[in-house]
Tab-separated table of C-alpha atoms and ligand atoms in Angstrom:
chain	number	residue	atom	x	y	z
M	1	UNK	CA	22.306	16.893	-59.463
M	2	UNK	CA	22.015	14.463	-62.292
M	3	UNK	CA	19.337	11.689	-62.542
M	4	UNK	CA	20.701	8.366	-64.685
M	5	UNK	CA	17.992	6.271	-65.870
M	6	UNK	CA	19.278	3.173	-67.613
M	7	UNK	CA	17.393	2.306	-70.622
M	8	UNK	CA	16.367	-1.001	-70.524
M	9	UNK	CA	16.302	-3.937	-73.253
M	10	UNK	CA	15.757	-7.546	-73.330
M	11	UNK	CA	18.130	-10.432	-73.906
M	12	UNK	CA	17.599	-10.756	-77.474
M	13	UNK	CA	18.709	-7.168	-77.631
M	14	UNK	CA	21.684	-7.334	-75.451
M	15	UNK	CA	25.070	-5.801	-76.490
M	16	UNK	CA	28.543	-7.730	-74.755
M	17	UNK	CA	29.492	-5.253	-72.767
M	18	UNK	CA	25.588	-4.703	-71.231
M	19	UNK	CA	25.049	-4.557	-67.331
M	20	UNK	CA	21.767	-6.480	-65.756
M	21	UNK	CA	19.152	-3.947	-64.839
M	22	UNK	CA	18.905	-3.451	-61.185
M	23	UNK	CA	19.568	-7.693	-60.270
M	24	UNK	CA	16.543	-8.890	-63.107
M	25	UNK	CA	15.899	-10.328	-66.493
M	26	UNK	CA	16.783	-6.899	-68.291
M	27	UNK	CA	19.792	-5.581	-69.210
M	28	UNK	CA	21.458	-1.784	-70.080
M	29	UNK	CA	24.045	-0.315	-71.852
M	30	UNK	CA	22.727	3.081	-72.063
M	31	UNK	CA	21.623	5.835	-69.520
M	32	UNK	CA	19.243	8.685	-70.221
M	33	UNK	CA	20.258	11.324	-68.068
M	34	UNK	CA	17.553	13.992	-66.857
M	35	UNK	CA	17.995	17.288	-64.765
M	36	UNK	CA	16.614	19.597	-63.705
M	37	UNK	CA	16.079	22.640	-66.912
M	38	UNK	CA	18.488	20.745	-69.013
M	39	UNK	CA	17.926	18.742	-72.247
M	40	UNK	CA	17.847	15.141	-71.219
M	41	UNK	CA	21.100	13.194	-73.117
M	42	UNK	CA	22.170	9.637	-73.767
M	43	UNK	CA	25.338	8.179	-72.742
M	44	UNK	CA	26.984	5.048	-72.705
M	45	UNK	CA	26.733	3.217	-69.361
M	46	UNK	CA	30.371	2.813	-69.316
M	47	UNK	CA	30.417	6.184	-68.763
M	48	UNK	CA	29.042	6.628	-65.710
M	49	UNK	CA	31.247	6.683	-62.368
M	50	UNK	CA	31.300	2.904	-60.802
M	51	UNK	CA	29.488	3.191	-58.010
M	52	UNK	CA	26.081	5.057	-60.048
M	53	UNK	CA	26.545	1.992	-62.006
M	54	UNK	CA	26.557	-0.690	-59.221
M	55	UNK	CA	23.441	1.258	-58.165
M	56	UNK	CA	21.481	0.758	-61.263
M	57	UNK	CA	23.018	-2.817	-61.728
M	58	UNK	CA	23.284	-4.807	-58.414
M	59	UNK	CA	21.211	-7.166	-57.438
M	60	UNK	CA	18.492	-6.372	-54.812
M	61	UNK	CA	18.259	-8.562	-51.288
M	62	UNK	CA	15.608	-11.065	-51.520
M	63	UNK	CA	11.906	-9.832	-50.224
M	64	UNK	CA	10.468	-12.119	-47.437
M	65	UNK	CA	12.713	-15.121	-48.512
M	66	UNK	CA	11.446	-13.946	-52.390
M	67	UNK	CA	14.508	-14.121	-54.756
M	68	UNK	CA	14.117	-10.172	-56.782
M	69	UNK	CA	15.377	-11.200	-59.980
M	70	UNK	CA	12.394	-11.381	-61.943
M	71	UNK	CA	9.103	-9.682	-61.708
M	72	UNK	CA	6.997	-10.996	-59.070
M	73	UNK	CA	3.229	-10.720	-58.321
M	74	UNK	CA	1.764	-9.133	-55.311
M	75	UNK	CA	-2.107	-10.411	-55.229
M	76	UNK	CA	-4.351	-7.352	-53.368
M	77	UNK	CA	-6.564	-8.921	-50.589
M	78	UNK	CA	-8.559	-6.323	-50.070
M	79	UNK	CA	-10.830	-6.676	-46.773
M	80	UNK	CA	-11.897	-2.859	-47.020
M	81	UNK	CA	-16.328	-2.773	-47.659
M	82	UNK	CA	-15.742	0.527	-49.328
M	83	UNK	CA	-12.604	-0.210	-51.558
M	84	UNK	CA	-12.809	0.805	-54.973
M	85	UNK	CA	-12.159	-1.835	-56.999
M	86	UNK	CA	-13.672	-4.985	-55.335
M	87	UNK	CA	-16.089	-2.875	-53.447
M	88	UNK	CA	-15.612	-5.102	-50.355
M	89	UNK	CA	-16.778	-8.791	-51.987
M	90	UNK	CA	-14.065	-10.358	-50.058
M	91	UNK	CA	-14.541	-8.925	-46.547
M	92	UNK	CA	-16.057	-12.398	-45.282
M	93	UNK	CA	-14.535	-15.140	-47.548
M	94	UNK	CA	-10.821	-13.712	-46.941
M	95	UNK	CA	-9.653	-17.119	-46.521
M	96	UNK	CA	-10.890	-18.428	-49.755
M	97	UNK	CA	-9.607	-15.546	-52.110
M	98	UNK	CA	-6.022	-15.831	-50.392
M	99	UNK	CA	-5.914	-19.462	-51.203
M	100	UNK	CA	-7.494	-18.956	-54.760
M	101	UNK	CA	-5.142	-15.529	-55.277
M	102	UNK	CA	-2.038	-17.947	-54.676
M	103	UNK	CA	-3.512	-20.692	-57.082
M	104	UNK	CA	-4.062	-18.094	-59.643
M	105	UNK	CA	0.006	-17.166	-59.318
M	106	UNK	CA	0.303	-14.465	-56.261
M	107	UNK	CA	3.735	-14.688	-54.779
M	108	UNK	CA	3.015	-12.257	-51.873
M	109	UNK	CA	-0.523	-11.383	-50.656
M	110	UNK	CA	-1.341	-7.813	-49.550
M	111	UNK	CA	-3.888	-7.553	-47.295
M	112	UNK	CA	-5.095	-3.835	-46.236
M	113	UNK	CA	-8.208	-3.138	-44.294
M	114	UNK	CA	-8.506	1.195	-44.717
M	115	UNK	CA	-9.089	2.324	-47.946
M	116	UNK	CA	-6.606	4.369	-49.383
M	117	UNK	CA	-8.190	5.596	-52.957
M	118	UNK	CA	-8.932	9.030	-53.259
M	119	UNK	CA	-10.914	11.231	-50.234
M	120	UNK	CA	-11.580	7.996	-48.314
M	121	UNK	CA	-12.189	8.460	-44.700
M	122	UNK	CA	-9.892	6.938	-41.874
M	123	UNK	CA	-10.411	3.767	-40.013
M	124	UNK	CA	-10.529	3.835	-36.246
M	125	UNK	CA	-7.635	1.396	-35.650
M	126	UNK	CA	-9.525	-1.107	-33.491
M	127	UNK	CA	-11.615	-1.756	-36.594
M	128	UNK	CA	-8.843	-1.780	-39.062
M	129	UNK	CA	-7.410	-4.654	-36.784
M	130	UNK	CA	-10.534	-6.321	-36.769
M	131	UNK	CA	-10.486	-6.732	-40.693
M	132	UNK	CA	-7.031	-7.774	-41.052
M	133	UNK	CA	-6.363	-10.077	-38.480
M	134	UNK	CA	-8.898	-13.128	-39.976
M	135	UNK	CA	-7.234	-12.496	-43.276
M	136	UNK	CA	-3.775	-12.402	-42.283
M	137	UNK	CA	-4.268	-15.793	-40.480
M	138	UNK	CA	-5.506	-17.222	-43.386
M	139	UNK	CA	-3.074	-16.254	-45.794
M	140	UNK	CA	0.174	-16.214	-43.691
M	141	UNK	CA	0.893	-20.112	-44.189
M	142	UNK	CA	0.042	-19.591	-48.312
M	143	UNK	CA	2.573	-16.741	-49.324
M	144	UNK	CA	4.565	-14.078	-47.472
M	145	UNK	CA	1.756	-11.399	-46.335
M	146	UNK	CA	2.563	-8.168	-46.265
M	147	UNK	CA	0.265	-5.295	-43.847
M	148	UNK	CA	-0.783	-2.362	-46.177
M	149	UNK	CA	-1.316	-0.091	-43.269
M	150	UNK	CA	-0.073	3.916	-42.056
M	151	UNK	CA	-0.599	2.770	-38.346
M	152	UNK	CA	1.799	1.286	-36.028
M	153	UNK	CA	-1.329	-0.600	-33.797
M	154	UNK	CA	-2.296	-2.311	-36.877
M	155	UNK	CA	1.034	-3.203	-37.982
M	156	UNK	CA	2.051	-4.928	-34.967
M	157	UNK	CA	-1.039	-6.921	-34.258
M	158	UNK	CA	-0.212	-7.875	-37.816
M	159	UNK	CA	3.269	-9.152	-37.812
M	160	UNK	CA	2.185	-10.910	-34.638
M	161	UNK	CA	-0.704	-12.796	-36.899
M	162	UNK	CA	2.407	-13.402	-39.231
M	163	UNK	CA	2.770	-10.581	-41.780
M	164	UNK	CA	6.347	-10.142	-42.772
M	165	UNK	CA	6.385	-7.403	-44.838
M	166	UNK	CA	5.213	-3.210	-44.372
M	167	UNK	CA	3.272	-1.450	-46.711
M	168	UNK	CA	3.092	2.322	-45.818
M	169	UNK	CA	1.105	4.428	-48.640
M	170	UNK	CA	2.533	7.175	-46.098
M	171	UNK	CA	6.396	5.952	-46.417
M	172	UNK	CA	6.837	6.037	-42.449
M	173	UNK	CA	5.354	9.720	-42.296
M	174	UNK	CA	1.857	9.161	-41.154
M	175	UNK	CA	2.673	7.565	-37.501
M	176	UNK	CA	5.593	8.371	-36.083
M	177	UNK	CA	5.579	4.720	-33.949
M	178	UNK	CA	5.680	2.902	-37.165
M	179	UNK	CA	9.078	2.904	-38.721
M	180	UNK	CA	10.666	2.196	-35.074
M	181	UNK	CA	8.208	-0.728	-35.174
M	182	UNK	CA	9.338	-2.171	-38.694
M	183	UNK	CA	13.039	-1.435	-37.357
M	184	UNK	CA	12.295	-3.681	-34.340
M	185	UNK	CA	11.111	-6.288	-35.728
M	186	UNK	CA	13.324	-6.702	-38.444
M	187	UNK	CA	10.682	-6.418	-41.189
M	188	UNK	CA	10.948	-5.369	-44.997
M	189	UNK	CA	9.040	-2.084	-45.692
M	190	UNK	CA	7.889	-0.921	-48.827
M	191	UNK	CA	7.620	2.450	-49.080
M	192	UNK	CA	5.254	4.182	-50.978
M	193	UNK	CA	5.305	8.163	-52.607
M	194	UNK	CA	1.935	10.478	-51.883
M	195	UNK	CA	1.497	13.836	-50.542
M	196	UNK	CA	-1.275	14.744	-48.204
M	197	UNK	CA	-4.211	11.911	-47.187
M	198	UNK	CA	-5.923	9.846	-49.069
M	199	UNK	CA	-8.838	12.842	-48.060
M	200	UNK	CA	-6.514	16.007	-49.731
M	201	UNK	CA	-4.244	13.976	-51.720
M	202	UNK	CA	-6.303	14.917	-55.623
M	203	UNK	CA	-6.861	18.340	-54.308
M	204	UNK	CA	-5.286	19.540	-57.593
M	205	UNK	CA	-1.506	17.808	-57.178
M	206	UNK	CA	1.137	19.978	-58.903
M	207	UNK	CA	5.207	19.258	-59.352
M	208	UNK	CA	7.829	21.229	-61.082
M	209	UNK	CA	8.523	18.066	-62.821
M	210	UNK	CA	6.728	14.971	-61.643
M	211	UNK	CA	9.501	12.901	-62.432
M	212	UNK	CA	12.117	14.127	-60.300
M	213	UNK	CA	10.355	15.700	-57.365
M	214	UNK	CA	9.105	11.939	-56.788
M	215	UNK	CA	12.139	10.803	-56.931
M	216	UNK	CA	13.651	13.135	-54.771
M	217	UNK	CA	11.286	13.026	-51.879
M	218	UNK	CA	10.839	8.986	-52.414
M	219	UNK	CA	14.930	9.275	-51.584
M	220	UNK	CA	14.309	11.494	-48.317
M	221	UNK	CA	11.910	9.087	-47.435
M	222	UNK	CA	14.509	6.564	-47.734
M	223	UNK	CA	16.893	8.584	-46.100
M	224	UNK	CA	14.445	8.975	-43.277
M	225	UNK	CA	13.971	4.979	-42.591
M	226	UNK	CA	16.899	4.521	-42.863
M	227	UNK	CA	17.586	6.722	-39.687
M	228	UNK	CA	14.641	5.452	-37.593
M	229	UNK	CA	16.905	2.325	-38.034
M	230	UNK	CA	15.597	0.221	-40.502
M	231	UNK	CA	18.589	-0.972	-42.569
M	232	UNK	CA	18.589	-0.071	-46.546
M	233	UNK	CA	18.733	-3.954	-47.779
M	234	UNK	CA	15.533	-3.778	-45.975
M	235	UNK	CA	13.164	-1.479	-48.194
M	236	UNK	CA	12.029	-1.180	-51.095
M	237	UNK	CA	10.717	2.279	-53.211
M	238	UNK	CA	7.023	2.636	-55.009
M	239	UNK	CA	6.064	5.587	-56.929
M	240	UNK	CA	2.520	5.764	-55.749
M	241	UNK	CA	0.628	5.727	-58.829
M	242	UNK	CA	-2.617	8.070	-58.245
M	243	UNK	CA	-1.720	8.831	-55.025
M	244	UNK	CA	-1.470	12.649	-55.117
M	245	UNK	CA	-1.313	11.972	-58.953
M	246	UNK	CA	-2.914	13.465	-61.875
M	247	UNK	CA	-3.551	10.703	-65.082
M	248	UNK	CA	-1.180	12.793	-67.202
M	249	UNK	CA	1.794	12.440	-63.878
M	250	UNK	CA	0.754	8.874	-63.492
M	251	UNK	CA	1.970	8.253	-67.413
M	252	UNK	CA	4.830	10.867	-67.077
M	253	UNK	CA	6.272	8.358	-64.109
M	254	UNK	CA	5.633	4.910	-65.911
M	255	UNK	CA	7.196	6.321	-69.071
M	256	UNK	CA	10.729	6.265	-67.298
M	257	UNK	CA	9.712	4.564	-64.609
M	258	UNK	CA	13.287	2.770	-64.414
M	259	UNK	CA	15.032	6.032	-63.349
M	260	UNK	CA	13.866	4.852	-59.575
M	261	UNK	CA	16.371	2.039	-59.591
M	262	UNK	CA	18.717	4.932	-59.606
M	263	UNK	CA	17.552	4.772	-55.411
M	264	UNK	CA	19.357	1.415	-55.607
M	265	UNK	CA	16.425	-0.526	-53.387
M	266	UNK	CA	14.029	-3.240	-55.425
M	267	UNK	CA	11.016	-1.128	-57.158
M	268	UNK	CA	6.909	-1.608	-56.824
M	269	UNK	CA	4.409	-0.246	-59.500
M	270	UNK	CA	0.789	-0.349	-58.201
M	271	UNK	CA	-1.234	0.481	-60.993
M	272	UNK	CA	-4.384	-2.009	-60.890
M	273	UNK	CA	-7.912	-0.983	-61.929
M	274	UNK	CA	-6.947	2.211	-61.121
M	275	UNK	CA	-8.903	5.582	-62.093
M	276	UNK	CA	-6.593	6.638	-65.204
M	277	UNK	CA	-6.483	3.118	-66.346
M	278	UNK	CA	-10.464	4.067	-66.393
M	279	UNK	CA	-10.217	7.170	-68.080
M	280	UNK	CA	-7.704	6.190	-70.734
M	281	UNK	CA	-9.244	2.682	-71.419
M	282	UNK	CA	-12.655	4.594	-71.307
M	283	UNK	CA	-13.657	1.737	-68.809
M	284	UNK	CA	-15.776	3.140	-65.762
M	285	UNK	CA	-16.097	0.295	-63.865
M	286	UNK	CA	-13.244	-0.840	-61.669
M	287	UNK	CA	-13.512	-4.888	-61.979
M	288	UNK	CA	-13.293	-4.604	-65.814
M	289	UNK	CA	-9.637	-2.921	-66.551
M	290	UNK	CA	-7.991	-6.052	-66.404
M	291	UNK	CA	-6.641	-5.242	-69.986
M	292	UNK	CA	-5.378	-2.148	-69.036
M	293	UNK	CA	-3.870	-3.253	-66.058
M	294	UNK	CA	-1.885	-5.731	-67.807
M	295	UNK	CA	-0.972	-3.346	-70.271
M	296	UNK	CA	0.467	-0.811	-67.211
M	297	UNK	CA	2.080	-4.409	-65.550
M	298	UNK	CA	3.979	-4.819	-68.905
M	299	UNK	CA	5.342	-2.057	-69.040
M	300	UNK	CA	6.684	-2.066	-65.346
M	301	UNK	CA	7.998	-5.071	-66.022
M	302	UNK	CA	9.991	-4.098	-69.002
M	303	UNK	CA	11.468	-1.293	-67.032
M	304	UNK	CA	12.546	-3.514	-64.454
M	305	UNK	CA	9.924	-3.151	-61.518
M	306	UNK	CA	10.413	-5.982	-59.006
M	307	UNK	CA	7.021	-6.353	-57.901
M	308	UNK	CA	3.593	-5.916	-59.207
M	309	UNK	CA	0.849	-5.324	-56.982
M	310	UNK	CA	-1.985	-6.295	-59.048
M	311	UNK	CA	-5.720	-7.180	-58.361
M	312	UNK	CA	-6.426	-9.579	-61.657
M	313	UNK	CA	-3.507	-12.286	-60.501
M	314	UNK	CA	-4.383	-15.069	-62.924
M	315	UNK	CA	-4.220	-12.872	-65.843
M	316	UNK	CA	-1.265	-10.797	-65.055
M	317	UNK	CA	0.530	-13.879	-64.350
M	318	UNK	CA	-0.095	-15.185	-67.617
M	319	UNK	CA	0.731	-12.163	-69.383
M	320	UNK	CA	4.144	-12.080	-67.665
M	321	UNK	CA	4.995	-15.478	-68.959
M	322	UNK	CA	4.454	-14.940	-72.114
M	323	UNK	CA	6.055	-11.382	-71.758
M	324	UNK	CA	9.042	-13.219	-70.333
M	325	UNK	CA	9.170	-15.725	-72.556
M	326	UNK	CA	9.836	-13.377	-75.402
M	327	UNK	CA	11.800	-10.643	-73.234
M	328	UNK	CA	13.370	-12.589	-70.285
M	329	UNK	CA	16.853	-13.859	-69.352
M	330	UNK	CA	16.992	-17.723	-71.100
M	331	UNK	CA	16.871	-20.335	-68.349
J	401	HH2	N1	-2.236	1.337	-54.026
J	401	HH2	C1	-3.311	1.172	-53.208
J	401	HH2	C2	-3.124	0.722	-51.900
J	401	HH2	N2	-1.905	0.406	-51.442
J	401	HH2	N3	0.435	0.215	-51.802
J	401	HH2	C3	1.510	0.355	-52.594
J	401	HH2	N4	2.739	0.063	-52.153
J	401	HH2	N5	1.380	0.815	-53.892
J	401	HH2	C4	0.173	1.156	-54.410
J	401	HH2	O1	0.126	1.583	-55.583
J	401	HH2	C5	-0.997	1.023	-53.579
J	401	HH2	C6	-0.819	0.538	-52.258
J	401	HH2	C7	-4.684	1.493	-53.704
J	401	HH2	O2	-5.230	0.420	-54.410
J	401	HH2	P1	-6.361	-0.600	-53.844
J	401	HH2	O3	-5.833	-1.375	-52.696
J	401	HH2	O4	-6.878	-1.389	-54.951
J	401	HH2	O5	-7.511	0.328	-53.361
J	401	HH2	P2	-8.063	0.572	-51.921
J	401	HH2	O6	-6.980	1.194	-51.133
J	401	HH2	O7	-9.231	1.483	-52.140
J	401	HH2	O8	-8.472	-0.708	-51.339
C-alpha cells in the first residue's frame, strides 16, 4: 500500500503541466509518496496511475450549497458552559454571536452543545437538545449550520430546527442510529478521526506512525458511511487534531496534512485555541491563541484544507485574504 501526498504550491509557483490540488486555489506537480518502513520518495505527478491522480485533483461537491474551491471558514458557536475555549460566554446570547460570527466572515456556523475537549463528561441528550435548538434557530437563516453532535436524538431535532450539515467527532461510531439518520435525510457529514471518548481519548495515544494509521482508519470510516448509505459526494474527512492526539502527532499530521486528499472527499482542519497551540505558543489561556491559530489555519490552507473550523473568525478571515492574495488562484 502506497500513500501519494501531492506537494502543494501556489500559482506564482506553478509549472504547465501542474494539476489543481484537490478542486482549490493550489496546484501540484509532485507527489511525496510514504509507506509503511520505506524511505518516503518524490515523483512526478505524471507518474502516478490516472485515477490516484483524479483523486488528488478533482474537484470536491459543493458543502451545503458552499462552492469547495477555496478555503472556507467554519465559525464555532459554542453553547457548551464548560467548553474550553469560550468557557460557555455564549450559552445565552447565541443569537447575537451567530449574527456577529457571520459579520466577522463565517461561511458555515457550527453549533455543538457537549463538550468534546479532553475527559469531558457526556451530556444527557435531552439537555444537549435544549442548548442547541435556540442557537440553531438563530443561526439557520444566517449561514448553513452544521450539528457538532455523536447522537442521533440531537441530530434530528437539529436538522428539523434547520441544520444541514453533521459533525460527528465519533465519525458515525458512537451511535449506531446516526449515520442511517444523516443517510435519510440526505445531509453532508463531516467526519471526524479520534479513538476512545473524549473521557479516555489522552490516556497516553500511541500509533505506529500517526500519519498513516489516521489515514487508514479515517478511510474505514469512510468506507463504513458509505455502507450505512450515505453517498461519498456527501462527506467530507477531518483529522481530529487533539482528539486522541499527542502535540508532537498533532504537528506530525499538519506537516503533510495534504496526504488526506488522497481519500478523495473535501478536507477539515480543526485546530483553534487548542491545547498544543498553548503549549507551543507558551499561551495558557484559551481566548488568547488567536496568533497561533492563524498560524495552524495557514498552513491548512496552503495544503489545501477546504474548511477551517476556527473560533477567532474575523481574524482568520483576514489572514486568509491576505494569504490568498499572495498564494491564491488570480481572479
Ligand atoms: N474540535 C472540537 C469539536 N468539534 N469537530 C471537527 N470536525 N473537528 C474538530 O477539530 C473539532 C470538532 C473541539 O473544539 P471546541 O469546540 O473548541 O471545544 P469544545 O468541544 O470543548 O467546545
Amino acid at each position: 500500500m502506497i500513500y501519494p501526498r501531492p506537494i502543494p504550491m501556489s500559482d506564482p509557483a506553478r509549472s504547465p503541466g501542474a494539476l489543481p490540488l484537490a478542486g482549490g486555489p493550489l496546484w501540484f506537480d509532485r507527489v511525496e509518496v510514504l509507506g509503511r518502513g520505506r524511505a518516503a520518495r518524490v515523483i512526478p505527478a505524471a507518474d502516478l496511475d490516472g485515477e490516484t491522480r483524479d483523486r488528488l485533483a478533482g474537484a470536491r461537491p459543493a458543502l451545503a450549497g458552499l462552492s469547495l474551491d477555496r478555503p472556507r471558514i467554519m465559525g464555532i458557536l459554542n453553547v457548551t458552559p464548560d467548553s474550553f475555549s469560550d468557557g460557555g460566554r455564549y450559552l445565552d446570547g447565541a443569537a447575537a454571536q451567530a449574527r456577529a460570527l457571520v459579520a466577522a466572515g463565517a461561511e458555515i456556523l457550527d453549533v455543538g452543545g457537549e463538550s468534546t475537549r479532553p475527559g469531558a463528561a457526556e451530556v444527557p441528550v435531552e439537555e444537549e437538545i435544549g442548548r442547541v435548538l435556540p442557537a440553531i434557530r438563530a443561526a439557520a437563516g444566517l449561514a448553513p449550520v452544521s450539528i457538532d453532535t455523536r447522537k442521533a436524538a440531537v441530530a434530528a431535532a437539529a436538522f428539523d430546527a434547520g441544520a444541514a450539515i453533521l459533525n460527528d467527532v465519533s465519525a458515525l461510531g458512537f451511535d449506531p442510529a446516526l449515520g442511517p439518520l444523516a443517510a435519510a435525510r440526505g445531509t453532508p457529514v463531516i467526519l471526524m478521526h479520534m479513538r476512545g471518548t473524549p473521557q479516555t481519548m489522552q490516556d497516553d495515544p500511541r500509533y505506529d506512525d500517526v500519519l498513516l494509521d489516521v489515514f487508514d482508519e479515517l478511510k474505514a470510516r469512510l468506507t463504513a458511511a458509505q455502507a450505512m448509505g450515505i453517498p461519498r459526494e456527501r462527506l467530507v474527512a477531518d483529522p481530529g487534531i487533539g482528539f486522541a492526539k499527542t502535540a508532537e502527532h498533532n504537528l506530525a499530521l499538519i506537516r503533510r496534512l495534504s496526504l488526506f486528499h488522497a481519500l478523495g472527499v473535501p478536507l477539515m482542519l480543526g485546530a483553534s485555541r487548542k491545547r498544543f497551540i498553548g503549549t507551543i505558543g507558551g499561551e495558557p489561556q484559551a481566548d488568547r491563541r488567536a496568533p497561533g491559530s492563524i498560524a495552524v489555519a495557514l498552513e491548512g490552507a496552503r495544503q489545501g484544507a477546504h474548511l477551517l473550523r476556527v473560533h477567532d473568525v474575523a481574524e482568520t478571515k483576514q489572514a486568509l485574504a491576505l494569504w490568498s492574495a499572495l498564494n491564491g488562484r488570480p481572479e
